[in-house]
Coordinates of C-alpha atoms in Angstrom, one line a residue:
M1 CA 141.5 132.4 77.7
D2 CA 140.8 135.9 79.1
P3 CA 144.1 137.2 80.5
G4 CA 142.3 138.4 83.7
T5 CA 141.1 134.8 84.5
S6 CA 143.4 133.0 86.8
L7 CA 143.9 129.2 87.0
D8 CA 142.2 129.2 90.4
D9 CA 139.0 130.6 88.9
I10 CA 138.8 127.8 86.3
A11 CA 139.8 125.0 88.7
P12 CA 136.5 124.3 90.6
I13 CA 134.3 124.0 87.6
A14 CA 136.9 122.0 85.6
I15 CA 137.4 119.6 88.5
L16 CA 133.7 119.1 88.8
M17 CA 133.3 118.5 85.1
D18 CA 136.2 116.0 85.1
E19 CA 134.7 114.1 88.1
L20 CA 131.2 114.1 86.6
R21 CA 132.6 112.6 83.5
S22 CA 134.6 109.9 85.5
E23 CA 133.6 106.3 84.9
D24 CA 133.6 105.7 88.7
V25 CA 130.0 106.2 90.0
Q26 CA 131.3 107.0 93.5
L27 CA 133.5 109.8 92.2
R28 CA 130.5 111.3 90.3
L29 CA 128.4 111.0 93.5
N30 CA 131.0 112.7 95.6
A31 CA 131.2 115.5 93.0
I32 CA 127.5 116.1 93.2
H33 CA 127.6 116.2 97.0
R34 CA 130.2 119.0 96.7
I35 CA 128.4 121.2 94.3
S36 CA 127.5 123.7 97.0
T37 CA 131.2 124.1 97.8
I38 CA 132.0 124.5 94.1
A39 CA 129.2 127.1 93.7
L40 CA 130.7 129.0 96.7
A41 CA 134.1 129.0 95.1
L42 CA 132.8 130.2 91.7
G43 CA 130.7 133.0 93.2
P44 CA 127.0 133.6 92.5
E45 CA 127.3 135.0 88.9
R46 CA 129.5 132.2 87.6
A47 CA 127.5 129.6 89.5
R48 CA 124.4 130.8 87.6
D49 CA 126.1 131.2 84.2
E50 CA 128.4 128.1 84.2
L51 CA 127.5 125.6 86.9
I52 CA 123.7 125.5 86.5
P53 CA 123.7 125.1 82.7
F54 CA 126.3 122.3 83.1
L55 CA 124.1 120.6 85.7
Q56 CA 121.1 121.0 83.4
D57 CA 122.9 118.9 80.7
S58 CA 124.0 116.2 83.2
V59 CA 120.7 114.3 83.3
D60 CA 122.1 111.3 81.5
D61 CA 123.6 109.5 84.5
E62 CA 123.1 106.7 87.1
D63 CA 119.9 107.1 89.1
E64 CA 121.8 107.5 92.4
V65 CA 123.8 110.4 91.0
L66 CA 120.6 112.1 89.7
L67 CA 118.9 111.5 93.1
A68 CA 121.8 113.2 94.9
L69 CA 121.6 116.1 92.4
A70 CA 117.9 116.5 92.9
E71 CA 118.4 116.5 96.7
E72 CA 121.3 119.0 96.7
L73 CA 119.4 121.6 94.5
G74 CA 116.6 121.6 97.1
R75 CA 118.9 122.3 100.1
N76 CA 118.7 126.1 100.0
F77 CA 120.9 126.1 96.9
E78 CA 119.6 129.5 95.9
E79 CA 121.9 131.0 98.6
Y80 CA 124.9 130.1 96.4
I81 CA 123.6 131.7 93.2
G82 CA 122.6 135.1 94.5
G83 CA 119.6 134.6 96.8
P84 CA 115.9 134.1 96.3
E85 CA 115.7 136.6 93.4
Y86 CA 117.6 134.1 91.3
A87 CA 116.0 130.9 92.8
H88 CA 114.1 130.3 89.6
V89 CA 117.3 129.5 87.8
L90 CA 117.4 126.2 89.7
L91 CA 114.1 125.1 88.1
G92 CA 115.8 124.3 84.8
P93 CA 117.9 121.3 86.0
L94 CA 115.0 120.1 88.3
E95 CA 112.5 120.2 85.4
N96 CA 114.8 117.8 83.5
L97 CA 115.1 115.5 86.6
S98 CA 111.3 115.6 86.9
A99 CA 111.0 113.7 83.6
V100 CA 113.5 110.9 84.2
E101 CA 112.3 107.3 84.4
E102 CA 113.3 106.5 88.0
T103 CA 110.4 107.3 90.4
L104 CA 112.7 108.2 93.4
V105 CA 114.6 110.8 91.3
R106 CA 111.3 112.3 90.0
D107 CA 109.8 112.5 93.5
K108 CA 112.9 114.1 95.0
A109 CA 113.0 116.6 92.1
A110 CA 109.3 117.5 92.7
E111 CA 110.1 117.9 96.4
S112 CA 113.0 120.2 95.7
I113 CA 110.9 122.3 93.2
T114 CA 108.3 122.6 96.0
K115 CA 111.0 123.8 98.5
I116 CA 112.2 126.4 95.9
S117 CA 108.6 127.6 95.3
N118 CA 108.5 128.7 98.9
V119 CA 111.2 131.4 98.3
L120 CA 109.9 132.6 94.9
N121 CA 107.9 135.8 94.8
K122 CA 104.6 136.1 93.0
A123 CA 106.1 137.5 89.8
Q124 CA 108.7 134.6 89.7
I125 CA 106.0 132.0 90.2
E126 CA 103.9 133.4 87.4
Q127 CA 106.8 134.0 85.0
Y128 CA 108.8 130.8 85.6
Y129 CA 107.0 128.2 87.9
I130 CA 103.6 128.1 86.2
P131 CA 105.1 127.6 82.7
L132 CA 107.2 124.8 84.1
V133 CA 104.1 123.1 85.6
Q134 CA 102.3 123.5 82.3
R135 CA 105.2 122.1 80.3
L136 CA 105.4 119.1 82.6
S137 CA 101.6 118.6 82.6
H138 CA 101.6 118.4 78.8
G139 CA 104.8 116.3 78.5
E140 CA 104.9 113.6 75.9
W141 CA 106.0 111.0 78.5
F142 CA 103.8 110.0 81.5
T143 CA 106.9 110.6 83.8
S144 CA 106.8 114.4 83.5
R145 CA 102.9 114.4 83.8
T146 CA 103.2 112.3 86.9
S147 CA 105.7 114.7 88.5
S148 CA 103.6 117.7 87.6
C149 CA 100.7 116.6 89.9
A150 CA 102.8 117.3 93.0
L151 CA 103.5 120.9 91.9
Y152 CA 100.0 122.4 91.8
A153 CA 99.2 122.6 95.5
P154 CA 102.3 124.4 96.7
V155 CA 101.6 127.6 94.7
Y156 CA 97.8 127.5 94.2
D157 CA 97.0 130.0 96.9
R158 CA 99.8 132.4 95.8
V159 CA 98.7 133.2 92.3
S160 CA 95.9 135.3 90.7
P161 CA 92.3 133.9 90.3
A162 CA 92.8 133.6 86.5
I163 CA 95.9 131.4 87.0
Q164 CA 94.0 129.4 89.7
D165 CA 91.4 128.7 87.0
E166 CA 94.1 127.4 84.7
L167 CA 95.6 125.3 87.4
R168 CA 92.3 123.7 88.2
R169 CA 91.7 122.9 84.5
G170 CA 95.2 121.5 84.2
F171 CA 94.8 119.3 87.2
A172 CA 91.4 118.1 86.0
A173 CA 93.1 117.0 82.7
L174 CA 95.7 115.0 84.7
A175 CA 92.9 113.3 86.7
S176 CA 91.4 112.1 83.4
D177 CA 94.8 111.1 81.8
D178 CA 94.9 107.9 79.8
T179 CA 97.9 106.6 81.9
P180 CA 97.0 105.0 85.2
M181 CA 100.3 106.2 86.8
V182 CA 99.3 109.8 86.1
R183 CA 95.8 109.3 87.5
R184 CA 97.4 107.7 90.6
A185 CA 99.6 110.7 91.1
A186 CA 96.6 113.0 90.6
A187 CA 94.7 111.0 93.3
K188 CA 97.6 111.3 95.6
W189 CA 98.0 115.1 95.3
L190 CA 94.3 116.0 95.0
A191 CA 93.9 116.2 98.8
P192 CA 96.6 118.9 99.4
L193 CA 95.2 120.9 96.5
V194 CA 91.6 120.7 97.5
K195 CA 92.5 122.1 101.0
K196 CA 93.4 125.3 99.2
F197 CA 90.2 125.6 97.1
T198 CA 87.4 128.0 98.1
K199 CA 84.3 126.1 99.1
Q200 CA 82.6 127.1 95.8
H201 CA 85.5 125.5 93.8
V202 CA 85.4 122.4 96.1
L203 CA 81.8 121.9 95.1
T204 CA 82.3 122.6 91.4
D205 CA 85.8 121.3 90.5
G206 CA 87.1 119.4 93.5
L207 CA 84.1 117.0 93.7
A208 CA 84.2 116.4 89.9
M209 CA 87.9 115.4 90.0
Y210 CA 87.4 113.3 93.1
R211 CA 84.3 111.4 91.7
K212 CA 86.2 110.7 88.4
L213 CA 89.2 109.2 90.3
Q214 CA 87.0 107.4 92.9
A215 CA 85.2 105.6 90.0
D216 CA 88.5 104.7 88.3
D217 CA 88.7 101.2 86.9
Q218 CA 92.2 100.7 88.6
D219 CA 92.1 99.9 92.3
S220 CA 95.6 101.4 92.7
V221 CA 94.0 104.8 91.8
R222 CA 90.8 104.3 93.9
L223 CA 92.7 103.4 97.1
L224 CA 94.5 106.8 97.0
T225 CA 91.1 108.7 96.9
V226 CA 90.3 107.9 100.5
E227 CA 92.5 110.8 101.7
D228 CA 90.8 113.0 99.0
L229 CA 87.4 112.1 100.4
I230 CA 88.5 113.2 103.9
A231 CA 90.0 116.5 102.6
I232 CA 86.8 117.3 100.7
A233 CA 84.6 116.4 103.7
Q234 CA 86.6 118.7 105.9
Q235 CA 85.6 121.6 103.6
L236 CA 81.9 120.8 103.6
S237 CA 79.2 121.0 106.2
P238 CA 77.7 117.6 107.5
A239 CA 74.5 118.2 105.4
E240 CA 76.6 118.8 102.2
V241 CA 78.7 115.7 103.0
K242 CA 75.5 113.7 103.2
E243 CA 74.2 115.1 99.9
Q244 CA 77.4 115.1 97.9
L245 CA 79.6 112.3 99.2
L246 CA 77.3 109.6 100.7
K247 CA 77.4 107.5 97.5
Q248 CA 81.2 107.7 97.3
I249 CA 81.6 106.7 101.0
R250 CA 79.4 103.7 100.5
Q251 CA 81.3 102.7 97.3
T252 CA 84.7 103.0 99.1
M253 CA 83.7 101.0 102.1
T254 CA 82.2 98.2 100.0
D255 CA 84.7 98.3 97.1
K256 CA 85.3 95.0 95.4
S257 CA 89.1 95.5 95.9
W258 CA 90.3 94.7 99.4
R259 CA 93.1 97.2 99.0
V260 CA 90.5 100.0 98.7
R261 CA 88.6 98.7 101.7
Y262 CA 91.9 98.5 103.6
M263 CA 92.6 102.2 103.0
G264 CA 89.0 103.0 104.0
A265 CA 89.5 101.0 107.3
S266 CA 92.9 102.6 108.0
H267 CA 91.5 106.2 107.7
F268 CA 88.1 105.4 109.2
N269 CA 88.4 107.5 112.3
E270 CA 89.7 110.6 110.3
L271 CA 86.6 110.2 108.1
A272 CA 84.2 109.7 111.0
E273 CA 85.5 112.9 112.7
V274 CA 84.7 115.1 109.6
V275 CA 81.4 113.8 108.4
G276 CA 79.2 114.8 111.3
Q277 CA 77.5 112.9 114.1
D278 CA 74.3 112.0 112.2
L279 CA 76.2 110.3 109.4
V280 CA 78.3 108.4 111.9
R281 CA 75.1 107.0 113.5
E282 CA 73.1 106.4 110.3
E283 CA 75.8 105.2 107.9
L284 CA 79.3 104.6 109.3
I285 CA 78.5 102.2 112.2
G286 CA 77.1 99.7 109.7
H287 CA 80.2 100.1 107.5
F288 CA 82.6 99.7 110.4
V289 CA 80.9 96.5 111.5
Q290 CA 81.2 95.2 108.0
L291 CA 84.9 96.1 107.9
L292 CA 85.5 94.2 111.2
K293 CA 83.9 91.2 109.6
D294 CA 85.6 91.6 106.2
N295 CA 86.8 88.5 104.3
E296 CA 90.4 89.8 104.2
A297 CA 92.5 89.7 107.3
E298 CA 94.4 92.9 106.4
V299 CA 91.1 94.8 106.3
R300 CA 90.0 93.4 109.7
T301 CA 93.5 94.2 111.1
A302 CA 93.2 97.9 109.9
A303 CA 89.6 98.2 111.3
A304 CA 90.6 96.6 114.6
G305 CA 93.2 99.4 115.0
Q306 CA 90.5 102.0 114.8
I307 CA 88.1 100.5 117.4
P308 CA 88.7 102.9 120.4
G309 CA 89.0 106.0 118.3
F310 CA 85.7 105.2 116.5
A311 CA 84.0 104.1 119.8
K312 CA 84.7 107.6 121.3
L313 CA 82.3 109.1 118.7
L314 CA 79.5 106.8 119.8
E315 CA 77.2 106.5 122.8
K316 CA 78.1 103.8 125.3
E317 CA 74.9 101.8 124.6
V318 CA 75.7 101.8 120.8
V319 CA 79.3 100.6 121.6
L320 CA 77.9 97.7 123.7
A321 CA 75.3 96.8 121.2
R322 CA 77.2 97.0 117.9
I323 CA 81.0 97.2 118.6
V324 CA 81.5 94.8 121.6
P325 CA 80.0 91.8 119.8
C326 CA 82.4 92.3 116.9
V327 CA 85.3 92.6 119.4
R328 CA 84.2 89.3 120.9
D329 CA 84.3 87.7 117.5
I330 CA 87.7 89.1 116.6
C331 CA 89.2 87.6 119.8
Q332 CA 88.6 84.2 118.1
D333 CA 89.8 85.5 114.7
V334 CA 91.8 82.9 112.6
S335 CA 94.5 85.5 111.8
Q336 CA 97.0 86.2 114.6
H337 CA 97.7 89.7 113.1
V338 CA 94.0 90.6 113.6
R339 CA 94.1 89.4 117.2
A340 CA 97.4 91.3 117.8
A341 CA 95.9 94.5 116.4
L342 CA 92.8 94.1 118.6
A343 CA 95.0 93.2 121.7
S344 CA 96.9 96.5 121.3
Q345 CA 93.6 98.5 121.1
I346 CA 91.0 96.7 123.2
S347 CA 92.1 98.3 126.5
G348 CA 91.2 101.7 125.0
L349 CA 87.5 100.7 125.3
A350 CA 87.7 100.4 129.1
P351 CA 87.6 104.2 129.9
L352 CA 84.7 104.5 127.5
L353 CA 82.6 101.7 128.9
G354 CA 83.2 102.3 132.6
K355 CA 83.9 99.9 135.5
E356 CA 80.8 97.6 135.4
A357 CA 80.7 97.1 131.6
T358 CA 84.5 96.6 131.5
I359 CA 84.3 93.9 134.1
E360 CA 81.3 92.2 132.5
H361 CA 82.3 92.5 128.8
L362 CA 86.1 93.2 128.5
L363 CA 87.7 91.3 131.3
P364 CA 86.9 87.8 129.9
L365 CA 88.3 89.0 126.6
F366 CA 91.5 90.2 128.2
L367 CA 92.0 86.8 129.9
H368 CA 91.3 85.1 126.6
L369 CA 93.9 87.2 124.7
L370 CA 96.4 86.7 127.5
K371 CA 96.3 83.0 126.9
D372 CA 96.6 83.4 123.1
E373 CA 99.1 81.1 121.5
F374 CA 100.7 83.9 119.5
P375 CA 103.3 85.9 121.6
E376 CA 102.6 89.3 120.1
V377 CA 98.9 89.1 121.1
R378 CA 99.9 88.4 124.7
L379 CA 102.5 91.1 124.5
N380 CA 100.1 93.8 123.3
I381 CA 97.6 93.0 126.1
I382 CA 100.2 93.2 128.8
S383 CA 101.7 96.5 127.6
K384 CA 98.3 98.3 127.6
L385 CA 96.9 97.0 131.0
E386 CA 97.4 100.4 132.6
Q387 CA 94.3 101.9 131.0
V388 CA 92.2 99.0 132.4
N389 CA 93.7 99.4 135.9
T390 CA 92.6 103.0 136.1
V391 CA 89.0 101.9 135.3
I392 CA 88.5 98.7 137.4
G393 CA 91.2 99.1 140.1
I394 CA 94.2 97.0 141.0
E395 CA 92.4 94.5 143.3
L396 CA 90.1 93.2 140.6
L397 CA 92.8 93.4 138.0
S398 CA 95.3 91.4 140.1
E399 CA 92.6 88.9 141.2
S400 CA 91.6 88.1 137.6
L401 CA 94.8 88.8 135.6
L402 CA 97.6 88.0 138.0
P403 CA 97.5 84.2 137.6
A404 CA 97.7 84.8 133.8
I405 CA 100.7 87.2 134.3
V406 CA 102.5 84.7 136.5
E407 CA 101.9 82.0 133.8
L408 CA 103.3 84.4 131.1
A409 CA 106.4 85.1 133.3
E410 CA 107.4 81.5 132.5
D411 CA 106.4 81.7 128.8
K412 CA 108.6 79.9 126.3
S413 CA 108.9 83.1 124.2
W414 CA 111.6 85.2 125.9
R415 CA 110.1 88.4 124.4
V416 CA 106.9 87.8 126.3
R417 CA 108.9 87.2 129.5
Q418 CA 110.8 90.4 128.8
A419 CA 107.5 92.4 128.4
I420 CA 106.2 91.0 131.7
I421 CA 109.5 92.1 133.4
E422 CA 109.1 95.6 132.0
Y423 CA 105.6 95.7 133.3
I424 CA 106.5 94.6 136.8
P425 CA 107.6 98.0 138.3
L426 CA 104.3 99.5 137.2
L427 CA 102.4 96.5 138.7
A428 CA 104.5 96.9 141.9
T429 CA 103.6 100.6 142.2
Q430 CA 99.9 99.6 142.1
L431 CA 100.0 96.4 144.2
G432 CA 102.0 97.7 147.2
K433 CA 104.9 96.0 149.0
A434 CA 103.1 93.3 150.9
F435 CA 101.0 92.0 148.0
F436 CA 104.0 92.2 145.7
D437 CA 106.4 90.2 148.0
E438 CA 103.8 87.5 148.4
S439 CA 102.8 87.2 144.7
L440 CA 105.7 88.3 142.6
G441 CA 108.8 88.6 144.7
N442 CA 110.2 85.1 144.0
L443 CA 109.4 85.5 140.4
C444 CA 111.6 88.6 140.0
M445 CA 114.5 86.8 141.5
S446 CA 114.0 83.6 139.3
W447 CA 114.5 85.8 136.2
L448 CA 118.1 86.4 137.2
G449 CA 118.8 82.7 136.5
D450 CA 117.0 82.8 133.1
S451 CA 118.7 81.0 130.1
V452 CA 118.4 84.1 127.9
Y453 CA 120.9 87.0 128.6
S454 CA 118.4 89.7 127.7
I455 CA 116.1 88.4 130.4
R456 CA 118.8 88.4 133.0
E457 CA 119.8 91.9 132.0
A458 CA 116.1 93.1 132.1
A459 CA 115.7 91.4 135.5
A460 CA 118.6 93.3 136.9
V461 CA 117.2 96.6 135.6
N462 CA 113.8 95.5 137.1
L463 CA 115.4 95.1 140.5
K464 CA 116.8 98.7 140.3
K465 CA 113.3 100.0 139.4
L466 CA 111.7 98.1 142.2
T467 CA 114.3 99.6 144.6
E468 CA 113.2 103.0 143.4
V469 CA 109.6 102.1 144.0
F470 CA 109.8 100.4 147.4
G471 CA 112.9 102.1 148.8
V472 CA 116.4 100.9 149.9
D473 CA 115.2 99.3 153.2
W474 CA 113.0 97.0 151.2
A475 CA 115.9 96.2 148.8
K476 CA 118.2 95.4 151.7
E477 CA 115.7 92.9 153.1
Q478 CA 114.3 91.4 149.9
I479 CA 116.9 91.8 147.1
V480 CA 120.4 92.1 148.4
P481 CA 120.6 88.8 150.4
K482 CA 119.2 86.8 147.3
V483 CA 121.6 88.5 144.9
V484 CA 124.6 88.1 147.1
G485 CA 123.6 84.4 147.7
M486 CA 123.8 83.7 144.0
G487 CA 127.5 84.8 144.1
Q488 CA 128.3 81.4 145.6
H489 CA 126.6 79.4 142.9
P490 CA 128.7 76.7 141.2
N491 CA 127.4 77.7 137.7
Y492 CA 129.4 80.7 136.5
L493 CA 126.4 82.3 134.7
Y494 CA 124.7 82.8 138.1
R495 CA 127.9 84.4 139.5
M496 CA 128.1 86.6 136.4
T497 CA 124.4 87.7 137.0
T498 CA 125.3 88.6 140.6
V499 CA 128.0 90.9 139.4
Q500 CA 125.8 92.5 136.7
A501 CA 122.9 92.9 139.1
I502 CA 125.2 94.5 141.7
M503 CA 126.5 96.9 139.0
T504 CA 122.9 97.9 138.0
I505 CA 121.3 98.3 141.5
S506 CA 124.3 99.7 143.5
P507 CA 123.7 103.4 142.4
S508 CA 120.2 103.1 143.8
L509 CA 121.4 101.8 147.2
T510 CA 123.0 103.6 150.1
L511 CA 126.8 103.5 150.9
D512 CA 126.1 101.6 154.2
I513 CA 124.3 98.8 152.3
V514 CA 127.0 98.6 149.6
R515 CA 129.8 98.6 152.2
G516 CA 128.0 96.2 154.7
D517 CA 126.2 93.7 152.4
I518 CA 127.6 93.8 148.8
L519 CA 131.2 94.8 148.5
E520 CA 132.6 91.7 150.3
M521 CA 131.0 89.3 147.8
L522 CA 132.2 91.5 144.9
L523 CA 135.8 91.5 146.1
Q524 CA 135.7 87.7 146.5
L525 CA 134.5 87.4 142.9
A526 CA 137.6 89.4 141.8
G527 CA 139.5 86.2 142.3
D528 CA 137.0 84.0 140.3
P529 CA 138.6 81.6 137.8
I530 CA 136.4 82.8 134.9
P531 CA 137.9 86.0 133.2
N532 CA 134.5 87.3 132.2
I533 CA 133.5 87.5 135.8
R534 CA 136.7 89.2 136.8
F535 CA 136.4 92.0 134.2
N536 CA 132.7 92.5 135.1
V537 CA 133.8 92.9 138.7
A538 CA 136.2 95.6 137.5
K539 CA 133.3 97.3 135.7
A540 CA 131.1 97.0 138.9
L541 CA 133.8 98.4 141.1
E542 CA 134.1 101.3 138.6
S543 CA 130.3 101.9 138.9
I544 CA 130.4 101.9 142.7
A545 CA 133.4 104.2 142.8
I546 CA 131.7 106.7 140.5
S547 CA 128.3 106.5 142.3
F548 CA 129.7 107.0 145.8
G549 CA 133.0 108.8 145.2
D550 CA 131.4 112.3 145.7
T551 CA 131.5 112.0 149.5
A552 CA 134.5 111.8 151.9
E553 CA 133.2 108.5 153.2
G554 CA 132.8 107.1 149.7
R555 CA 136.3 108.1 148.7
Q556 CA 137.7 106.5 151.8
L557 CA 136.0 103.2 150.8
V558 CA 137.3 103.5 147.3
Q559 CA 140.9 104.1 148.6
Q560 CA 140.8 101.3 151.2
K561 CA 138.8 98.5 149.5
I562 CA 138.4 99.1 145.8
I563 CA 141.7 100.5 144.5
P564 CA 143.9 97.6 146.0
V565 CA 141.7 95.1 144.2
L566 CA 141.8 97.0 140.9
E567 CA 145.6 97.2 141.2
A568 CA 145.7 93.4 141.5
L569 CA 143.4 93.0 138.5
K570 CA 145.5 95.4 136.5
N571 CA 148.2 92.7 136.4
D572 CA 145.8 89.9 135.5
Q573 CA 146.9 87.3 132.9
D574 CA 143.7 88.1 130.8
A575 CA 144.0 91.1 128.5
D576 CA 140.3 92.1 128.8
V577 CA 140.5 92.0 132.6
R578 CA 143.6 94.2 132.5
F579 CA 141.9 96.7 130.2
F580 CA 138.7 97.1 132.3
A581 CA 140.7 97.1 135.6
S582 CA 143.0 99.9 134.2
R583 CA 140.0 101.9 133.1
A584 CA 138.3 101.5 136.4
L585 CA 141.5 102.4 138.3
Q586 CA 141.9 105.5 136.3
K587 CA 138.4 106.6 137.2
A588 CA 138.8 105.6 140.9
Q589 CA 142.0 107.5 141.2
G590 CA 140.6 110.5 139.4
L591 CA 138.0 111.0 142.2
D592 CA 140.5 112.6 144.5
A593 CA 141.4 115.1 141.8

């Protein structure tokens, strides 16, 4: 050993090596997560000369350890080895990780190489990065060739035209590889690469690669070419799209594999936006209608999700003539998932069609979907009614849909009831006080006695929101007497709900209402035989103390009424009651301070 080398200098790398050789996977994993600390202890030069070569030889390990290593090396690790000018040193270990068997490790290694490429200068890219890409592209195993596909796009626009030619040739070879996994990776990474091509190269090389992949005999390759199609169409004029890509668009939308049609349907709007208005009218409408009538429910679901977006690109008459009949059919679809996808999108058609057409064509469909047997369908319709309201107005909406909403408020699925509750404040804003009290007032109170806790909780929050919409005077008349009345109920759940409702709505009320109408009932419940109610009373008193303790009047109320009750609860026989009472007392007494 060099006499100038102290034990401290050797320790970090020795400890790391020992831990990485440990039989315990967790120890090895922890060691990898600490390599930045170890690199810092070693200093840049020793990190480059000792740590990186050691890591380069550590590829024979568990996948989770390799994944952690690939991730750590991409986290600005160049800062620990001397800065960006030495960043290329990290490419060695990552190149080895790019060729391992586990896909997650390879993908993370490629991601880290891409991050490192951002800090490399042009000379480093040409001297170190490009040879790495070429080595991986010509690797004996498909794993390295697969990883290489992700590495072309990040540097394509940062190298000389001669190297760009080489990169295009290299990628074209990968797109024609014998192994489907490599062709799949090429199809996945062609779109980001094509976006960096000049238009000339899109027409010569990009199209050739895309057509080859789009005609692949494996559907797992073809389905990934939909995004390539969109990327190429973005680079071309509508006339060029029609001339160069029309055949491929037709093939994709009518592919024999449902997975390819599914991808086409999922990205339909993105494609429609880049191909130009003429092609949308002449070609895409027909394909869209076919996708909405596809044999496979997954394809119909994906297409239904695109309806409003695609309809925006069409004239109103065309929507009514071609799209609305399909929507009508989908309302009766045998698959609940297709109906649910339609239910979440159908309201988006209302602003496009206008008031008369919405009333005539869409309103019957809303009503039909609101009565669907599948809860998610009903849920999706309810949550999107706002768009319809802005088009047809609240009177018509409440006239036609209110009976259905009241019916759903008693739905056997509690999630549907919960969605209705969450929609009530919005409905209240639009209906106005009088109409609301008449139609929905009692309904809102009935939820406080629901058998499902989440509904009772949501009902209390709903009352708070309604108080904010209609004001405290309305709350004093309509809510407070009913809530307080429930405090006398023989069933303890109703009494519990009273306490929780008071806790929720009190901050929205005035001190006078709390003092005059609410506090007395709460203090009575402090002596309830059920411990759960007593500790919730303590929580409610804490909430009131915090909400109103910022005024002299409020502090006086806390001192005179609340603190004595909390003092008594602090000595309760139940441990939970004592805990919450002590906490509330601490907060209440802290107000004076």
